[in-house]
Coordinates of C-alpha atoms and ligand atoms in Angstrom, one line a residue:
X1 CA -0.1 -0.1 -0.2
X2 CA 0.9 3.7 -0.6
X3 CA 0.9 6.7 1.7
X4 CA -0.6 9.1 -1.0
X5 CA -3.0 11.5 0.6
X6 CA -4.1 13.1 3.7
X7 CA -7.4 13.5 5.0
X8 CA -8.4 16.2 7.6
X9 CA -11.1 15.8 10.1
X10 CA -12.1 18.9 12.0
X11 CA -13.7 18.3 15.5
X12 CA -14.8 20.4 18.4
X13 CA -12.5 23.2 16.8
X14 CA -9.5 21.0 16.1
X15 CA -8.0 19.5 12.9
X16 CA -6.8 16.0 12.5
X17 CA -4.6 14.7 9.5
X18 CA -5.4 11.2 8.8
X19 CA -3.3 9.2 6.4
X20 CA -4.7 8.0 3.5
X21 CA -3.4 4.4 2.0
X22 CA -4.1 3.5 -1.6
X23 CA -4.4 -0.2 -2.6
X24 CA -3.4 -1.9 -5.8
X25 CA -7.3 -2.0 -6.8
X26 CA -10.2 -0.7 -4.8
X27 CA -11.2 2.3 -2.6
X28 CA -8.5 4.0 -0.9
X29 CA -8.6 3.6 3.2
X30 CA -8.6 6.1 5.8
X31 CA -5.8 5.4 8.3
X32 CA -7.6 5.7 12.2
X33 CA -4.8 4.1 14.1
X34 CA -3.6 6.8 15.5
X35 CA -7.2 8.6 15.9
X36 CA -8.2 7.9 19.7
X37 CA -4.9 8.8 20.5
X38 CA -4.5 12.2 18.9
X39 CA -8.5 13.3 19.2
X40 CA -10.0 11.0 22.1
X41 CA -12.8 9.6 19.8
X42 CA -13.6 6.2 18.2
X43 CA -15.1 5.4 14.7
X44 CA -18.3 3.4 15.0
X45 CA -19.3 0.7 12.6
X46 CA -21.2 -2.3 14.2
X47 CA -21.1 -4.1 10.9
X48 CA -18.0 -3.4 9.3
X49 CA -19.5 -2.2 6.3
X50 CA -17.0 0.6 6.0
X51 CA -14.2 -0.8 7.8
X52 CA -10.8 -2.4 6.3
X53 CA -9.7 -4.6 9.2
X54 CA -6.6 -5.5 7.7
X55 CA -3.8 -5.4 4.9
X56 CA -4.1 -8.6 2.7
X57 CA -2.4 -9.5 -0.4
X58 CA -5.0 -12.9 -1.1
X59 CA -8.3 -12.3 -2.5
X60 CA -10.2 -8.9 -3.9
X61 CA -13.7 -8.5 -4.6
X62 CA -15.5 -5.6 -6.5
X63 CA -19.0 -6.0 -5.6
X64 CA -20.2 -3.3 -8.0
X65 CA -18.5 -5.2 -10.9
X66 CA -19.0 -8.6 -9.7
X67 CA -15.2 -9.4 -9.8
X68 CA -13.5 -11.8 -7.4
X69 CA -9.9 -12.3 -7.9
X70 CA -7.6 -14.7 -6.0
X71 CA -3.8 -13.5 -5.9
X72 CA -5.0 -11.6 -9.1
X73 CA -6.6 -14.5 -11.1
X74 CA -10.4 -13.9 -11.8
X75 CA -12.7 -16.8 -10.1
X76 CA -14.4 -17.9 -13.5
X77 CA -10.6 -18.6 -15.0
X78 CA -10.0 -20.4 -12.2
X79 CA -13.1 -22.3 -11.9
X80 CA -12.8 -23.4 -15.8
X81 CA -9.3 -23.8 -16.3
X82 CA -7.8 -25.0 -12.7
X83 CA -8.9 -27.4 -10.0
X84 CA -9.0 -27.1 -6.2
X85 CA -5.8 -28.2 -5.3
X86 CA -4.0 -26.0 -7.4
X87 CA -6.3 -23.1 -5.8
X88 CA -5.2 -24.2 -2.5
X89 CA -1.4 -23.6 -3.5
X90 CA -2.0 -20.3 -5.4
X91 CA -4.0 -19.0 -1.9
X92 CA -1.2 -20.5 0.4
X93 CA 1.6 -19.2 -1.4
X94 CA 0.8 -16.3 -3.6
X95 CA 1.5 -17.7 -7.2
X96 CA 0.2 -20.6 -9.3
X97 CA 2.6 -23.6 -9.1
X98 CA 4.8 -25.4 -11.5
X99 CA 4.2 -28.9 -12.6
X100 CA 6.7 -30.4 -10.3
X101 CA 5.4 -27.9 -7.4
X102 CA 1.9 -28.7 -7.9
X103 CA 2.7 -32.8 -7.8
X104 CA 4.9 -32.2 -4.7
X105 CA 1.7 -30.4 -3.1
X106 CA -0.8 -32.9 -4.2
X107 CA 1.3 -35.6 -2.8
X108 CA 1.9 -33.8 0.7
X109 CA -1.8 -33.5 0.7
X110 CA -2.7 -37.0 -0.3
X111 CA -0.7 -38.2 2.5
X112 CA -2.0 -36.3 5.1
X113 CA -5.7 -37.6 4.3
X114 CA -6.0 -39.9 7.3
X115 CA -7.1 -38.7 10.8
X116 CA -5.5 -39.8 14.2
X117 CA -6.9 -43.5 14.8
X118 CA -7.6 -42.4 18.3
X119 CA -9.9 -39.6 16.8
X120 CA -12.3 -42.2 15.9
X121 CA -13.5 -42.8 19.5
X122 CA -14.0 -38.9 19.5
X123 CA -16.9 -39.4 17.1
X124 CA -18.5 -42.3 19.0
X125 CA -19.1 -39.5 21.7
X126 CA -21.6 -37.5 19.8
X127 CA -24.9 -38.5 19.7
X128 CA -26.0 -40.1 16.1
X129 CA -28.6 -37.2 15.4
X130 CA -26.2 -34.7 16.2
X131 CA -25.9 -31.8 13.4
X132 CA -22.6 -32.6 11.0
X133 CA -21.2 -29.0 11.8
X134 CA -21.7 -29.4 15.8
X135 CA -19.3 -32.6 15.1
X136 CA -17.0 -30.7 12.8
X137 CA -16.5 -27.6 15.4
X138 CA -15.8 -30.2 18.0
X139 CA -13.3 -32.5 16.0
X140 CA -11.6 -29.9 14.2
X141 CA -11.0 -27.8 17.7
X142 CA -9.9 -31.5 19.1
X143 CA -7.4 -31.8 16.5
X144 CA -5.1 -29.4 18.9
X145 CA -5.6 -32.5 21.1
X146 CA -3.9 -34.8 18.7
X147 CA -1.6 -32.9 16.7
X148 CA 0.7 -31.1 19.1
X149 CA 3.7 -31.0 17.0
X150 CA 1.8 -28.5 14.8
X151 CA 0.5 -26.1 17.3
X152 CA 3.5 -23.6 18.0
X153 CA 2.5 -20.5 15.7
X154 CA 5.9 -19.1 16.1
X155 CA 7.5 -21.8 13.9
X156 CA 7.0 -21.5 10.6
X157 CA 7.4 -25.1 9.9
X158 CA 4.7 -26.3 12.1
X159 CA 2.6 -23.3 10.6
X160 CA 3.2 -25.4 7.2
X161 CA 2.3 -28.7 8.1
X162 CA -0.9 -27.7 10.5
X163 CA -2.1 -25.9 7.1
X164 CA -1.4 -29.2 4.9
X165 CA -3.0 -31.3 7.7
X166 CA -6.3 -29.1 8.0
X167 CA -6.7 -28.8 3.9
X168 CA -6.1 -32.6 3.6
X169 CA -8.3 -34.2 6.7
X170 CA -11.2 -31.7 6.2
X171 CA -12.8 -33.7 3.6
X172 CA -12.2 -37.0 5.6
X173 CA -13.8 -35.2 9.1
X174 CA -16.6 -34.0 7.0
X175 CA -17.4 -37.6 5.3
X176 CA -17.1 -39.5 9.1
X177 CA -19.3 -36.6 10.3
X178 CA -22.0 -37.8 7.5
X179 CA -21.5 -41.1 8.1
X180 CA -21.6 -41.4 11.7
X181 CA -25.3 -39.4 11.4
X182 CA -26.4 -42.1 8.9
X183 CA -24.9 -45.2 11.0
X184 CA -22.8 -46.4 7.8
X185 CA -19.3 -47.6 8.7
X186 CA -16.2 -44.7 8.2
X187 CA -14.6 -45.2 4.7
X188 CA -11.2 -44.3 4.7
X189 CA -9.3 -42.0 2.1
X190 CA -7.6 -43.6 -0.9
X191 CA -4.2 -42.2 -1.9
X192 CA -5.2 -43.2 -5.6
X193 CA -8.0 -40.6 -5.9
X194 CA -8.0 -36.9 -6.5
X195 CA -9.3 -34.9 -3.5
X196 CA -12.9 -34.3 -4.6
X197 CA -13.4 -38.1 -5.8
X198 CA -12.1 -39.2 -2.3
X199 CA -14.4 -36.9 -0.4
X200 CA -17.3 -38.5 -2.7
X201 CA -16.1 -42.1 -2.2
X202 CA -15.8 -41.5 1.5
X203 CA -19.3 -40.1 1.7
X204 CA -21.3 -42.2 -0.5
X205 CA -19.2 -45.5 -0.8
X206 CA -20.3 -48.7 1.5
X207 CA -18.1 -52.0 2.0
X208 CA -20.8 -53.9 0.4
X209 CA -19.8 -52.8 -2.9
X210 CA -17.6 -50.7 -5.4
X211 CA -18.3 -47.2 -5.6
X212 CA -16.7 -45.0 -8.4
X213 CA -18.2 -41.3 -8.6
X214 CA -19.2 -40.3 -12.2
X215 CA -16.4 -38.0 -13.3
X216 CA -19.1 -35.3 -13.9
X217 CA -20.3 -35.3 -10.2
X218 CA -16.3 -35.2 -9.2
X219 CA -15.8 -32.2 -11.4
X220 CA -18.7 -30.6 -10.2
X221 CA -17.6 -31.1 -6.5
X222 CA -14.3 -29.8 -7.0
X223 CA -15.4 -26.9 -8.9
X224 CA -17.7 -26.1 -5.6
X225 CA -14.9 -26.6 -3.5
X226 CA -13.1 -23.9 -5.7
X227 CA -15.9 -21.5 -5.6
X228 CA -16.1 -21.2 -1.9
X229 CA -12.2 -21.4 -1.3
X230 CA -11.7 -17.9 -0.2
X231 CA -13.6 -14.4 0.2
X232 CA -12.0 -11.6 1.4
X233 CA -12.8 -10.4 4.9
X234 CA -16.0 -12.3 5.6
X235 CA -17.7 -13.2 8.9
X236 CA -15.8 -16.5 9.3
X237 CA -12.4 -15.5 8.0
X238 CA -12.9 -12.2 10.1
X239 CA -13.3 -14.7 13.2
X240 CA -10.7 -16.9 12.4
X241 CA -8.3 -13.6 12.5
X242 CA -9.5 -12.4 15.5
X243 CA -8.7 -15.8 17.4
X244 CA -5.6 -16.0 15.3
X245 CA -4.5 -12.6 17.0
X246 CA -4.4 -14.0 20.4
X247 CA -2.1 -16.4 19.4
X248 CA -4.4 -19.4 19.6
X249 CA -3.3 -22.7 17.8
X250 CA -4.4 -23.1 14.3
X251 CA -6.9 -25.8 15.2
X252 CA -8.7 -23.8 17.6
X253 CA -8.7 -21.0 14.8
X254 CA -10.3 -22.7 12.2
X255 CA -13.1 -24.3 14.9
X256 CA -13.9 -21.0 15.9
X257 CA -14.0 -20.2 11.8
X258 CA -16.6 -23.3 11.2
X259 CA -18.4 -22.0 14.0
X260 CA -19.0 -18.9 12.6
X261 CA -19.7 -20.1 9.1
X262 CA -22.8 -21.9 10.6
X263 CA -25.0 -19.2 10.7
X264 CA -27.8 -18.8 8.0
X265 CA -27.1 -15.6 7.3
X266 CA -23.5 -16.6 6.1
X267 CA -22.3 -20.3 5.4
X268 CA -25.5 -22.1 6.8
X269 CA -27.6 -20.1 4.0
X270 CA -27.5 -23.4 1.3
X271 CA -29.1 -25.3 4.0
X272 CA -31.6 -22.7 4.7
X273 CA -32.1 -22.1 1.1
X274 CA -33.2 -25.9 0.7
X275 CA -35.4 -26.0 3.5
X276 CA -37.0 -22.5 2.5
X277 CA -37.6 -24.3 -1.1
X278 CA -39.1 -27.5 0.9
X279 CA -41.3 -24.9 3.0
X280 CA -42.6 -23.2 -0.1
X281 CA -43.2 -26.8 -1.8
X282 CA -44.6 -26.0 -4.9
X283 CA -44.4 -23.4 -7.4
X284 CA -47.9 -21.9 -6.9
X285 CA -47.0 -20.8 -3.6
X286 CA -44.1 -18.8 -4.7
X287 CA -45.9 -15.4 -4.9
X288 CA -46.9 -15.7 -1.3
X289 CA -43.3 -16.0 -0.3
X290 CA -42.1 -13.4 -2.4
X291 CA -44.7 -11.1 -0.9
X292 CA -43.1 -12.2 2.6
X293 CA -40.0 -11.4 1.5
X294 CA -41.0 -8.1 0.8
X295 CA -43.1 -7.5 4.0
X296 CA -41.2 -5.0 6.6
X297 CA -43.1 -6.8 9.4
X298 CA -42.2 -10.0 8.1
X299 CA -38.5 -11.3 9.2
X300 CA -38.5 -13.8 6.7
X301 CA -35.8 -13.3 4.0
X302 CA -35.2 -15.2 0.6
X303 CA -32.3 -17.7 1.8
X304 CA -29.8 -17.8 -1.1
X305 CA -30.4 -14.1 -2.2
X306 CA -28.5 -11.0 -1.6
X307 CA -24.9 -10.2 -0.7
X308 CA -23.2 -7.6 1.9
X309 CA -20.6 -6.7 -1.0
X310 CA -21.8 -8.0 -4.3
X311 CA -24.6 -5.7 -5.2
X312 CA -25.0 -6.7 -9.0
X313 CA -24.3 -10.2 -9.3
X314 CA -21.8 -12.8 -7.7
X315 CA -19.8 -14.1 -10.0
X316 CA -19.3 -17.6 -8.3
X317 CA -23.1 -17.9 -8.7
X318 CA -22.7 -17.5 -12.5
X319 CA -20.1 -20.2 -12.6
X320 CA -22.5 -22.4 -10.2
X321 CA -25.5 -22.0 -11.9
X322 CA -23.7 -23.9 -15.0
X323 CA -22.5 -26.3 -13.1
X324 CA -26.3 -27.1 -11.7
X325 CA -27.0 -27.6 -15.2
X326 CA -24.5 -30.1 -15.8
X327 CA -25.7 -32.0 -13.0
X328 CA -29.2 -31.9 -13.2
X329 CA -29.0 -32.9 -16.8
X330 CA -26.5 -36.0 -15.8
X331 CA -28.5 -37.0 -13.0
X332 CA -32.0 -36.4 -15.0
X333 CA -33.7 -34.5 -11.8
X334 CA -34.7 -31.7 -14.0
X335 CA -38.0 -32.7 -12.8
X336 CA -37.4 -32.7 -9.0
X337 CA -40.3 -30.5 -7.6
X338 CA -37.6 -28.9 -5.4
X339 CA -35.5 -28.1 -8.2
X340 CA -38.6 -26.8 -10.3
X341 CA -39.5 -24.4 -7.2
X342 CA -35.6 -23.1 -7.4
X343 CA -36.0 -22.6 -11.2
X344 CA -39.1 -20.6 -10.9
X345 CA -38.2 -18.9 -8.0
X346 CA -35.0 -17.7 -9.6
X347 CA -36.9 -16.7 -12.6
X348 CA -39.7 -14.6 -10.3
X349 CA -36.9 -12.7 -8.0
X350 CA -34.7 -11.8 -11.2
X351 CA -37.6 -10.1 -12.7
X352 CA -39.3 -8.3 -9.7
X353 CA -38.5 -4.9 -9.5
X354 CA -38.2 -5.1 -5.9
X355 CA -35.4 -7.4 -5.6
X356 CA -33.8 -5.4 -8.5
X357 CA -33.9 -2.4 -6.7
X358 CA -32.3 -3.9 -3.3
X359 CA -29.7 -5.6 -5.6
X360 CA -31.1 -9.3 -4.4
X361 CA -30.0 -11.8 -6.9
X362 CA -29.1 -15.6 -6.1
X363 CA -25.9 -15.9 -4.5
X364 CA -23.3 -18.7 -4.4
X365 CA -25.5 -20.5 -1.7
X366 CA -28.6 -20.7 -3.9
X367 CA -26.8 -22.7 -6.6
X368 CA -24.6 -24.8 -4.5
X369 CA -27.4 -26.1 -2.6
X370 CA -29.3 -27.2 -5.7
X371 CA -26.2 -29.0 -6.9
X372 CA -25.5 -30.9 -3.2
X373 CA -29.3 -31.6 -3.2
X374 CA -29.0 -33.3 -6.7
X375 CA -25.8 -35.2 -5.6
X376 CA -27.7 -37.0 -2.8
X377 CA -26.4 -34.9 0.2
X378 CA -29.0 -34.3 3.0
X379 CA -29.2 -30.3 3.6
X380 CA -27.5 -30.9 7.0
X381 CA -24.1 -31.8 4.8
X382 CA -24.3 -28.4 2.9
X383 CA -22.7 -26.0 5.2
X384 CA -19.9 -28.7 6.4
X385 CA -18.8 -28.9 2.6
X386 CA -18.7 -25.1 2.8
X387 CA -16.4 -25.4 5.5
X388 CA -14.4 -28.3 4.1
X389 CA -13.9 -25.8 0.8
X390 CA -13.1 -22.7 3.2
X391 CA -10.6 -24.3 5.1
X392 CA -8.0 -23.1 2.7
X393 CA -9.1 -19.2 2.7
X394 CA -9.1 -19.5 6.4
X395 CA -5.8 -21.0 6.8
X396 CA -4.2 -18.9 4.0
X397 CA -5.8 -15.6 5.7
X398 CA -4.4 -17.2 9.1
X399 CA -0.9 -17.6 7.8
X400 CA -1.0 -14.0 6.3
X401 CA -1.9 -12.4 9.6
X402 CA 0.6 -14.4 11.8
X403 CA 3.4 -13.8 9.4
X404 CA 3.0 -10.1 9.6
X405 CA 5.7 -8.7 12.2
X406 CA 3.6 -5.6 12.9
X407 CA 0.6 -7.9 14.0
X408 CA -1.2 -7.2 17.4
X409 CA -4.2 -8.7 19.1
X410 CA -7.7 -7.4 17.7
X411 CA -9.4 -5.6 20.4
X412 CA -12.1 -3.1 19.1
X413 CA -14.1 -0.4 21.2
X414 CA -17.4 0.4 21.7
X415 CA -20.3 3.1 21.8
X416 CA -21.2 2.4 25.5
X417 CA -24.9 3.6 26.0
X418 CA -25.1 1.7 29.7
X419 CA -25.5 3.2 32.8
X420 CA -23.0 5.5 34.3
X421 CA -21.4 4.8 37.4
X422 CA -23.7 4.1 40.6
X423 CA -23.2 2.5 44.0
X424 CA -24.2 -0.7 44.9
X425 CA -27.9 -1.1 46.6
X426 CA -28.3 -3.7 49.6
X427 CA -31.4 -6.1 48.9
X428 CA -33.2 -4.8 51.3
X429 CA -33.1 -1.5 50.1
X430 CA -34.2 -2.5 46.4
Ligands
SDX501 C1 -22.1 -16.0 2.1 O1 -19.4 -12.0 3.4 C2 -19.3 -13.2 2.2 O2 -18.3 -12.9 1.6 C3 -20.4 -14.3 2.8 C4 -20.0 -15.3 1.4 C5 -18.6 -16.0 1.6 O3 -18.2 -16.5 0.7 O4 -18.0 -16.0 2.8 O5 -20.1 -14.6 0.2 C6 -21.1 -16.2 1.8 O6 -22.4 -15.7 3.3 C7 -23.2 -15.7 1.2 C8 -24.7 -14.9 1.9 C9 -25.4 -16.0 2.2 N1 -26.6 -15.7 3.2 C10 -27.8 -15.4 2.4 O7 -28.3 -15.7 1.5 C11 -28.8 -15.1 3.6 C12 -30.0 -14.5 3.0 N2 -29.4 -13.3 2.7 C13 -29.5 -11.8 3.7 O8 -29.3 -12.5 5.2 C14 -28.7 -10.6 3.2 O9 -28.8 -10.4 1.9 C15 -27.1 -10.8 3.6 C16 -26.8 -11.0 5.1 C17 -26.3 -11.8 2.8 C18 -26.4 -9.4 3.0 O10 -27.0 -8.7 4.4 P1 -26.6 -7.2 4.2 O11 -25.9 -6.6 3.2 O12 -26.3 -6.6 5.5 O13 -28.0 -6.6 3.6 P2 -29.4 -5.8 4.5 O14 -29.2 -6.7 5.6 O15 -28.5 -4.7 4.9 O16 -30.4 -6.0 3.4 C19 -30.4 -4.6 2.5 C20 -31.9 -4.6 2.2 C21 -33.0 -4.6 3.5 O17 -34.0 -4.2 3.2 P3 -34.0 -2.4 3.8 O18 -33.5 -2.5 5.3 O19 -33.0 -1.8 3.0 O20 -35.9 -2.0 3.3 O21 -32.5 -6.1 1.6 C22 -33.1 -6.7 2.4 C23 -33.1 -6.1 3.9 O22 -34.3 -6.7 4.3 N3 -32.8 -8.0 1.9 C24 -33.6 -8.8 1.7 C25 -32.5 -10.2 1.9 N4 -31.5 -9.6 1.8 C26 -31.4 -8.7 1.9 N5 -34.8 -9.1 1.6 C27 -35.3 -10.2 1.3 N6 -34.4 -11.9 1.3 C28 -33.0 -11.5 1.6 N7 -32.5 -12.4 1.5

């Protein structure tokens, strides 16, 4: 970043010069680091809608243009020409790998896909009807109890090992969470399968017969992973950064990110979207729900629509929509009533002036939910798949923060509107 300009704040008859930093691309940022020390005031931005929380070189989003770049490469090109593990390398190390570098990276990930056998007992402590996100939050947090040799964040080599372990083991943990809730035996990863195929095998194979996923489904799965890999300073990534700023180990930080992603306004939206489609039930009930979404007195929102940053379209959704059509054609489920409702809801919402004015359009979660439903995943597995995909984004952002020598613990302040100081009143006098 460059410090090219200065902004002047005038307050209570005094003026304060604030440095303005210019990014490679995107809005300038007003540096208020010294504001409280100079002027004795805080800034106030509860949803961080106008706040830059860090400097980063990983992902750039232009909400107006519907642009998403990973280390400068547009998401539509990566989704079309690359694959998830190559995108993982790009996010982690900043450049596209050579053939040799990619082979070495994929081998390292492949050879870390199994989890410590003792962790199998950890799964057995959950109820069978536990939500897979609850299992993932617990099991990933517990990884710091099994992999002590990669929890020292001051050691770059341990940070690297923890990163590889998390990327490699997330599909295994997510698949085990699914198998456990449906009462089927765990399926171990295989080193002769690519990342996406391995995950589909661990979810859908059973000991009783061979299972080889259709390559179109493996490709669609890999594309879902790529489209969810990273997304700037979203809520769960900001959670991981804040947890990491205290020096917490990487497994604990990623567990915090999983917990935040679970929320229906964030990563839980794809599950909430399918549940909404089930609630709508049939095409003729769509107008009723569209009216509810417009009613200010009704808290109902169209899940899978809208975005904090994208105010025209979500570039990931464009790619995901294409994948959805491929998968539905392959599986011949275009007559599935749920998917019929989804397609009609998309058409109606996109034509409705209300949603156009509010910049509400289908986001990445709308289409990913449709693909995962068509693939046979229960809705409870949608967010675990999002968490699996986003692990590389979380850990890349965490590594960037930890490696910053100027980093300090995140500690926001507040606008206090509670009671002023007052003396304790004995209970007899209340
Ligand atoms: C993800 O941050 C990220 O990058 C997230 C993510 C990532 O990759 O990490 O992209 C993943 O979380 C995608 C978003 C998934 N969430 C949903 O699909 C849930 C439904 N969407 C909404 O909850 C909402 O759109 C948000 C949370 C996504 C965005 O909220 P904003 O930008 O804070 O929008 P807002 O709440 O200020 O709404 C603006 C207006 C409001 O009306 P007014 O008060 O101006 O009259 O639009 C309305 C809202 O009522 N609105 C909706 C709506 N979303 C916003 N109305 C109906 N349905 C909706 N979905």
